[in-house]
XYZ file of C-alpha atoms in Angstrom:
568
model
C -110.086 1.458 -12.733
C -107.690 1.474 -9.784
C -107.224 -1.525 -7.499
C -108.448 0.463 -4.488
C -111.618 1.419 -6.379
C -112.209 -2.222 -7.344
C -111.728 -3.345 -3.721
C -114.109 -0.643 -2.444
C -116.768 -1.750 -4.943
C -116.360 -5.386 -3.886
C -116.773 -4.415 -0.232
C -119.976 -2.534 -1.044
C -121.288 -5.495 -3.007
C -120.956 -7.562 0.168
C -123.727 -5.458 1.698
C -126.246 -8.041 0.495
C -129.712 -7.538 1.966
C -131.715 -10.349 0.294
C -133.268 -7.858 -2.090
C -134.728 -10.605 -4.322
C -134.630 -13.638 -2.059
C -136.010 -14.790 1.295
C -133.927 -13.908 4.339
C -132.135 -17.002 5.627
C -132.384 -18.241 9.222
C -128.822 -17.251 10.067
C -129.619 -13.604 9.313
C -132.642 -13.220 11.603
C -132.178 -10.484 14.196
C -132.913 -10.371 17.952
C -135.989 -8.617 19.300
C -134.085 -5.785 20.948
C -132.968 -4.562 17.523
C -136.588 -4.256 16.437
C -137.453 -2.454 19.664
C -134.620 -0.001 19.051
C -135.335 0.376 15.345
C -139.050 1.098 15.732
C -138.496 3.332 18.759
C -135.766 5.255 16.967
C -137.796 5.641 13.783
C -140.967 6.793 15.522
C -139.433 8.867 18.313
C -138.536 11.265 15.547
C -138.051 14.886 14.608
C -141.533 14.969 13.117
C -142.934 14.289 16.592
C -141.987 17.870 17.434
C -144.047 19.002 14.442
C -147.056 16.714 14.951
C -147.155 17.129 18.740
C -147.180 20.893 18.348
C -149.809 20.664 15.611
C -152.334 19.073 17.986
C -151.854 22.106 20.226
C -152.299 24.460 17.265
C -155.433 22.586 16.176
C -157.048 23.288 19.535
C -157.618 19.621 20.436
C -158.714 19.138 24.043
C -156.630 17.178 26.539
C -158.988 14.181 26.835
C -159.026 13.641 23.064
C -155.236 13.793 22.926
C -154.614 11.365 25.790
C -157.344 8.825 25.042
C -157.758 9.281 21.294
C -154.050 8.919 20.601
C -153.854 5.860 22.853
C -156.676 4.118 20.977
C -155.285 4.970 17.552
C -151.759 3.854 18.348
C -152.948 0.541 19.780
C -154.820 -0.058 16.520
C -151.629 0.723 14.582
C -149.616 -1.815 16.618
C -152.281 -4.467 16.006
C -152.210 -3.731 12.264
C -148.461 -4.336 12.169
C -148.787 -7.487 14.264
C -151.809 -9.083 12.615
C -151.481 -7.886 9.006
C -147.886 -7.027 8.121
C -145.704 -9.250 10.320
C -147.319 -12.628 9.443
C -146.821 -12.056 5.706
C -143.277 -10.759 6.220
C -142.279 -13.775 8.343
C -144.143 -16.229 6.102
C -142.369 -15.111 2.914
C -139.131 -13.529 4.246
C -139.371 -11.217 1.219
C -139.702 -7.484 0.777
C -143.079 -6.295 -0.452
C -141.270 -4.903 -3.483
C -140.269 -8.395 -4.622
C -143.236 -10.396 -3.309
C -145.624 -8.123 -5.210
C -143.952 -9.294 -8.418
C -145.317 -12.828 -7.762
C -148.824 -11.479 -7.298
C -149.257 -8.561 -9.685
C -146.594 -9.110 -12.334
C -143.431 -7.155 -13.187
C -145.155 -4.176 -14.852
C -147.491 -3.470 -11.928
C -144.549 -3.858 -9.573
C -142.515 -1.302 -11.513
C -145.321 1.264 -11.236
C -145.744 0.614 -7.525
C -142.045 0.604 -6.703
C -141.405 3.885 -8.518
C -144.280 5.588 -6.700
C -143.325 3.986 -3.395
C -139.662 4.943 -3.670
C -140.442 8.527 -4.683
C -142.824 8.990 -1.751
C -140.290 7.462 0.643
C -137.600 9.781 -0.719
C -139.880 12.760 -0.069
C -140.612 11.529 3.466
C -136.923 10.899 4.182
C -136.173 14.342 2.796
C -138.651 15.819 5.252
C -136.784 14.152 8.119
C -133.492 15.595 6.909
C -135.188 19.005 6.784
C -136.303 18.527 10.390
C -132.721 17.745 11.424
C -131.494 20.793 9.527
C -133.989 22.957 11.430
C -131.904 22.269 14.528
C -128.451 22.536 12.960
C -129.346 25.973 11.578
C -129.604 27.488 15.086
C -125.879 27.628 16.000
C -125.142 29.154 12.583
C -127.785 31.851 12.960
C -129.750 30.605 9.948
C -133.397 31.745 10.078
C -136.239 29.219 10.219
C -137.212 27.928 6.776
C -140.986 28.291 6.728
C -141.547 28.421 2.959
C -141.433 25.627 0.377
C -138.094 26.886 -0.942
C -134.776 27.534 0.900
C -134.213 31.168 1.885
C -130.571 30.868 2.936
C -127.774 29.143 1.008
C -126.225 28.037 4.311
C -129.318 25.947 4.979
C -128.691 24.090 1.714
C -125.123 23.269 2.779
C -126.402 21.993 6.140
C -128.882 19.732 4.335
C -126.157 18.363 2.069
C -124.008 17.395 5.056
C -126.850 15.724 6.921
C -128.032 13.944 3.787
C -124.578 12.431 3.229
C -124.675 10.799 6.668
C -128.202 9.451 6.228
C -127.422 7.906 2.856
C -124.181 6.341 4.125
C -125.991 4.625 7.008
C -128.838 3.429 4.774
C -126.279 1.840 2.442
C -124.796 -0.165 5.333
C -128.060 -2.108 5.698
C -130.576 -3.322 8.262
C -128.253 -4.233 11.101
C -126.403 -0.924 11.196
C -129.712 0.932 11.062
C -130.995 -1.137 13.975
C -127.837 -0.589 16.036
C -127.926 3.157 15.429
C -131.568 3.377 16.521
C -130.912 1.040 19.460
C -128.343 3.528 20.776
C -130.317 6.694 20.066
C -133.886 5.775 21.047
C -133.522 5.604 24.889
C -131.788 8.976 25.010
C -134.313 10.548 22.632
C -137.202 9.418 24.803
C -135.537 10.841 27.909
C -135.084 14.150 26.044
C -138.777 14.306 25.126
C -139.766 13.516 28.702
C -137.183 15.869 30.211
C -138.135 18.727 27.889
C -141.799 18.414 28.887
C -140.941 18.334 32.598
C -138.797 21.469 32.547
C -141.334 23.666 30.717
C -144.385 22.596 32.720
C -143.572 24.960 35.633
C -143.356 27.825 33.124
C -146.848 26.990 31.883
C -148.107 26.784 35.456
C -146.676 30.186 36.397
C -148.195 31.822 33.304
C -151.670 30.436 33.916
C -154.247 32.811 35.353
C -153.603 32.889 39.082
C -150.198 31.229 38.707
C -149.325 28.125 40.647
C -147.214 25.001 40.822
C -147.760 21.384 39.814
C -148.069 19.127 42.805
C -150.697 16.620 41.685
C -152.259 15.041 38.621
C -155.202 17.413 38.997
C -152.835 20.400 38.795
C -151.339 19.005 35.605
C -154.745 18.261 34.108
C -155.879 21.823 34.785
C -152.796 23.223 33.054
C -153.204 20.763 30.167
C -156.747 21.975 29.481
C -156.133 25.685 30.011
C -152.639 26.204 28.611
C -151.851 23.370 26.173
C -154.771 21.443 24.643
C -157.441 24.074 25.114
C -160.157 22.687 22.834
C -160.309 26.050 21.059
C -159.792 25.775 17.304
C -158.032 28.595 15.423
C -160.306 31.253 13.968
C -162.155 30.030 10.899
C -161.416 26.347 11.480
C -163.472 23.510 12.966
C -162.372 21.708 16.113
C -160.710 18.336 15.643
C -162.773 15.529 17.168
C -161.816 12.540 19.315
C -162.306 10.122 16.426
C -160.219 12.239 14.074
C -157.364 12.194 16.586
C -157.652 8.414 16.972
C -157.899 7.867 13.211
C -154.855 10.037 12.516
C -152.771 8.047 14.999
C -153.857 4.838 13.248
C -153.189 5.989 9.671
C -149.996 7.922 10.385
C -147.948 4.931 9.231
C -150.544 3.385 6.968
C -148.092 2.647 4.162
C -145.790 0.772 6.534
C -148.324 -1.440 8.354
C -151.517 -1.912 6.304
C -149.592 -1.053 3.138
C -147.020 -3.759 4.068
C -143.908 -1.682 3.329
C -142.465 -2.777 6.673
C -142.135 -6.289 5.302
C -138.677 -4.923 4.428
C -137.877 -4.795 8.156
C -140.036 -7.548 9.649
C -138.735 -10.207 7.232
C -135.752 -10.340 9.612
C -138.012 -11.165 12.590
C -137.891 -14.590 14.221
C -141.681 -14.741 14.524
C -144.716 -12.667 13.601
C -145.125 -11.684 17.259
C -142.217 -9.296 16.654
C -144.849 -6.978 15.207
C -145.595 -6.101 18.831
C -142.183 -4.408 19.001
C -143.768 -1.572 17.020
C -145.356 -0.597 20.354
C -141.967 0.854 21.318
C -142.432 3.281 18.448
C -146.166 3.874 18.709
C -146.559 4.198 22.473
C -143.254 5.895 23.252
C -143.081 7.872 20.008
C -146.497 8.508 18.538
C -148.180 8.669 21.914
C -145.936 9.964 24.666
C -143.540 11.879 22.396
C -146.467 13.689 20.721
C -147.782 14.625 24.149
C -144.368 15.735 25.410
C -143.741 17.705 22.207
C -147.072 19.470 22.624
C -146.071 20.513 26.123
C -142.659 21.714 24.912
C -144.259 23.607 22.039
C -146.760 25.405 24.276
C -144.013 26.261 26.776
C -141.577 27.453 24.094
C -144.243 29.729 22.621
C -144.624 31.393 26.035
C -140.870 31.673 26.583
C -140.357 33.235 23.135
C -143.535 35.335 23.416
C -144.908 34.079 20.106
C -147.517 31.640 18.795
C -146.772 27.970 18.324
C -147.470 28.155 14.575
C -144.322 30.279 14.154
C -141.975 27.694 15.701
C -140.140 24.861 13.986
C -138.761 21.692 15.594
C -135.378 23.311 16.240
C -136.939 26.272 18.072
C -139.026 24.021 20.309
C -136.195 21.656 21.248
C -133.523 24.339 21.723
C -135.667 26.444 24.058
C -136.526 23.424 26.194
C -133.231 21.514 26.176
C -130.489 23.873 25.053
C -127.749 22.432 22.841
C -128.913 18.904 23.732
C -132.205 19.780 22.058
C -130.369 20.501 18.824
C -128.728 17.072 19.001
C -132.106 15.509 19.809
C -133.755 16.930 16.692
C -130.789 15.929 14.523
C -130.798 12.349 15.784
C -134.596 12.116 15.748
C -134.565 13.108 12.086
C -131.761 10.673 11.279
C -133.338 7.670 13.004
C -136.457 8.154 10.875
C -134.863 9.097 7.572
C -132.356 6.197 7.717
C -134.869 3.291 7.571
C -137.067 5.297 5.196
C -134.146 5.706 2.805
C -133.364 1.993 3.260
C -136.909 1.132 2.110
C -136.625 3.516 -0.833
C -133.385 1.838 -1.907
C -134.998 -1.598 -1.761
C -137.975 -0.373 -3.798
C -135.759 1.110 -6.529
C -133.470 -1.933 -6.449
C -136.368 -4.253 -7.244
C -136.773 -2.518 -10.637
C -133.059 -2.140 -11.434
C -131.938 -5.793 -11.515
C -128.482 -4.978 -12.824
C -127.679 -2.552 -10.001
C -126.518 -3.521 -6.489
C -128.611 -2.125 -3.629
C -125.866 0.205 -2.412
C -125.716 1.976 -5.778
C -129.492 2.359 -6.028
C -129.630 3.663 -2.456
C -126.893 6.166 -3.258
C -128.794 7.509 -6.265
C -132.059 7.662 -4.283
C -130.191 9.387 -1.452
C -128.881 12.111 -3.729
C -132.429 12.793 -4.922
C -133.682 12.769 -1.317
C -131.064 15.279 -0.194
C -132.019 17.635 -3.015
C -135.681 17.339 -1.958
C -134.717 18.092 1.656
C -133.305 21.468 0.610
C -136.842 22.461 -0.460
C -138.914 22.021 2.713
C -142.310 21.918 1.009
C -143.298 18.636 2.705
C -142.248 19.985 6.093
C -144.777 22.804 5.728
C -147.620 20.416 4.734
C -146.568 17.304 6.646
C -149.942 16.085 7.894
C -151.590 16.322 4.471
C -148.677 14.435 2.934
C -148.810 11.702 5.594
C -152.510 11.132 4.940
C -152.261 10.944 1.161
C -149.024 9.009 0.940
C -150.576 6.286 3.101
C -153.739 6.158 1.010
C -151.813 6.000 -2.266
C -149.832 2.956 -1.159
C -152.286 1.165 1.131
C -154.455 -0.438 -1.621
C -151.452 -2.475 -2.796
C -151.129 -3.839 0.741
C -154.811 -4.794 0.595
C -154.225 -6.648 -2.695
C -151.259 -8.594 -1.321
C -153.090 -9.397 1.936
C -156.143 -10.590 -0.017
C -154.182 -12.918 -2.284
C -151.923 -14.195 0.493
C -154.607 -14.963 3.096
C -158.093 -14.762 1.584
C -157.597 -16.484 -1.778
C -156.732 -19.919 -0.275
C -159.733 -19.691 2.058
C -162.260 -19.028 -0.731
C -160.868 -21.523 -3.227
C -158.956 -19.123 -5.477
C -155.435 -19.859 -6.695
C -152.666 -17.883 -5.108
C -150.034 -16.528 -7.544
C -152.332 -17.159 -10.509
C -150.782 -14.244 -12.412
C -147.335 -15.856 -12.111
C -148.710 -19.200 -13.343
C -150.045 -17.408 -16.425
C -146.734 -15.548 -16.889
C -148.535 -12.207 -16.907
C -146.367 -9.130 -17.195
C -149.259 -6.984 -15.984
C -152.076 -8.098 -13.676
C -154.879 -5.808 -14.774
C -157.140 -6.833 -11.819
C -154.452 -5.601 -9.413
C -153.795 -2.381 -11.295
C -157.499 -1.674 -11.857
C -158.369 -2.311 -8.199
C -155.590 0.035 -7.107
C -156.532 2.851 -9.507
C -160.269 2.609 -8.756
C -159.580 2.640 -4.999
C -157.408 5.765 -5.202
C -159.897 7.544 -7.478
C -162.726 6.706 -5.065
C -160.708 7.987 -2.116
C -159.959 11.240 -3.924
C -163.618 11.830 -4.812
C -164.845 11.004 -1.300
C -162.290 13.341 0.291
C -162.716 16.217 -2.180
C -166.530 16.153 -1.915
C -166.365 16.059 1.876
C -168.277 12.777 2.039
C -165.635 11.143 4.246
C -162.801 12.848 6.136
C -159.297 12.018 4.914
C -158.464 10.303 8.218
C -161.474 7.956 7.927
C -160.906 6.705 4.371
C -158.593 3.830 5.262
C -161.156 1.166 6.245
C -163.683 1.638 3.382
C -160.905 1.939 0.754
C -159.164 -1.191 2.086
C -162.414 -3.162 1.896
C -163.260 -1.783 -1.555
C -159.823 -2.742 -2.892
C -160.077 -6.266 -1.520
C -163.570 -6.885 -2.953
C -162.628 -5.433 -6.345
C -159.510 -7.575 -6.540
C -161.361 -10.779 -5.640
C -164.095 -10.189 -8.230
C -161.780 -9.102 -11.046
C -159.321 -11.927 -10.363
C -162.091 -14.540 -10.501
C -162.781 -13.528 -14.107
C -159.091 -13.405 -15.021
C -157.796 -16.802 -13.984
C -157.681 -16.985 -10.190
C -160.647 -19.383 -10.102
C -158.758 -21.943 -12.203
C -156.444 -24.663 -10.958
C -152.960 -25.109 -12.333
C -152.063 -28.793 -11.699
C -148.506 -29.993 -11.988
C -147.001 -26.584 -11.388
C -145.254 -25.764 -8.124
C -145.933 -22.440 -6.473
C -143.797 -19.822 -8.206
C -142.298 -18.846 -4.866
C -139.971 -21.718 -3.961
C -136.647 -22.069 -2.233
C -135.212 -23.760 -5.351
C -135.825 -20.614 -7.351
C -133.798 -18.419 -5.052
C -131.186 -20.978 -4.003
C -128.409 -19.451 -6.156
C -128.929 -16.042 -4.567
C -128.884 -17.491 -1.061
C -125.873 -19.669 -1.776
C -123.915 -16.639 -2.915
C -123.993 -15.231 0.586
C -121.426 -16.694 2.928
C -122.752 -17.779 6.300
C -121.626 -15.645 9.169
C -119.038 -17.252 11.401
C -120.102 -18.126 14.907
C -119.021 -15.442 17.320
C -117.494 -16.352 20.622
C -119.686 -15.994 23.657
C -118.471 -14.897 27.034
C -118.484 -12.076 29.561
C -116.872 -8.794 28.599
C -115.948 -6.415 31.427
C -115.782 -3.384 29.114
C -119.268 -4.200 27.850
C -120.645 -4.433 31.404
C -118.980 -1.214 32.566
C -120.137 0.748 29.523
C -123.693 -0.546 29.959
C -123.773 0.654 33.581
C -122.305 4.008 32.552
C -124.946 4.421 29.814
C -127.812 3.653 32.194
C -126.460 5.963 34.894
C -125.956 8.832 32.437
C -129.581 8.515 31.309
C -130.643 8.558 34.948
C -128.651 11.767 35.482
C -130.367 13.396 32.476
C -133.765 12.528 33.910
C -132.759 13.612 37.426
C -131.727 17.045 36.137
C -135.125 17.480 34.488
C -136.950 16.484 37.686
C -134.696 18.886 39.633
C -135.995 21.749 37.468
C -139.580 20.500 37.580
C -139.759 20.571 41.407
C -138.109 23.995 41.707
C -139.994 26.758 43.486
C -140.913 29.804 41.365
C -138.098 31.943 42.806
C -135.335 29.526 41.685
C -136.993 27.957 38.639
C -135.447 30.265 36.046
C -131.911 29.836 37.401
C -132.260 26.036 37.498
C -133.766 25.962 34.016
C -130.854 27.953 32.553
C -128.299 25.733 34.295
C -130.116 22.611 33.132
C -129.856 23.654 29.484
C -126.122 24.296 29.869
C -125.057 21.099 31.641
C -127.447 18.538 30.100
C -124.982 18.028 27.270
C -122.413 16.477 29.652
C -124.329 13.318 30.698
C -125.695 13.145 27.148
C -122.219 12.869 25.635
C -121.229 10.318 28.283
C -124.281 8.291 27.318
C -123.439 8.180 23.613
C -119.829 7.176 24.190
C -120.677 4.440 26.683
C -123.771 3.209 24.800
C -121.820 2.902 21.563
C -119.110 0.852 23.281
C -121.792 -1.276 24.952
C -123.691 -2.058 21.735
C -120.558 -2.713 19.670
C -118.981 -4.958 22.325
C -122.237 -6.779 23.046
C -122.686 -7.549 19.377
C -119.492 -9.624 19.532
C -121.415 -12.061 21.714
C -124.517 -12.338 19.491
């Protein structure tokens, strides 16, 4: 092995992410990184798909605006009240903490399933990014489960290489990348909606312009969210819209997978930073994407079901739209791949995280070349959450409820169990029950979360009482102690203190980044207020020149974030 290869391997091994140990105080991250990370992950390429799907479903405007708001608030509260307190209390990933509760064998089963599902989800995001990159190369939209053009496969391979590389670099690099991308992505969603609204207004019966909220609301009900379901399908209700918004990230919040991210938080209140993703991404971005989708369908003289994310963004934003879809896919697939690497790493103790993430990334990129998940995204989101959520219920029950009802926490670890059959049985029974209820039509897929969570918790309490949780284990410390993980923590050198002080380049680049975003938004408003006789000319010019302030933003924002980090 060459010296350069040995040095490269040593550098990668330094990318320690506390895979099997609590995060130490010196590695906790500031709140703005969580704001950027959650905003970047959830202002994503799939928002183009989901936002357009609500239009295709025929949901009415009231249900979209109010139902999505309710559901996303519930999602933020689930992160804040369920996931974040456990993450901050243990400073562990779910993948390693579950080992204390359910034993190594149960953890292996969960981590394999979890990592595979995350790889599929990350692959979907890479597919979304590829749907934009294909446009300049003249590659047709990939609407089947298999690739129809070899060039699309090469595009996926290139995008996948970038995603995997960033996931290997770890939490901080992911957060910085999202911190840079998320403000611009939100402005693109907003700007794209603004510039196509006049087109919708002019194509409405009687024509017209948008000069008030009432004008917009009329267009929203007649041209976008019409309340008319496709032929042969039932209309989606208010409560189904709200429930979908709540369960869309069920595996991450109620399923506790985001312990991998929130273990770096300074307090459990950092769970509220998920609002930057839910309210800006899963609320406003879904609404803006629906508007862009309806407008793009009119511009292209087609139906919204025939458009992919690249079509929608390109027709609203020009070349900047292509960049938006690429980055939106990356900012979601990067943390998803990071989680998948941590899950696989927990069951490959002899492998460093970077190597496991690399292997998982190769598998993910291969999956991305076959866009089967992209074509059935909403079904996948519902089931992948339900498959993983019962494990979150088990961990929550043992962590919080067991001490309150007199049961012993970590009883399986005290008994040195390789397999906790109460945990595995509760999980399997819960999933089987969910499948039967959904297949028989007894309960809609979107409504299964609450009853299945409660069923899992009750089953686990009862089964654990008969298996050893009701006993006391005197003289034994809790199996989760700092002494146990001290060698792992000690092996990580503390970061040197970084000098504080003002940096003129940092200040100038920050101003330039903010001004360039303002210019992007101004250009969109300039098109929005155009009269019908000049609208088309302004719209075409907007799509051509939007790339200029966008590029200025990325250069200046990157300098700003990198220079500012010197002072952290």
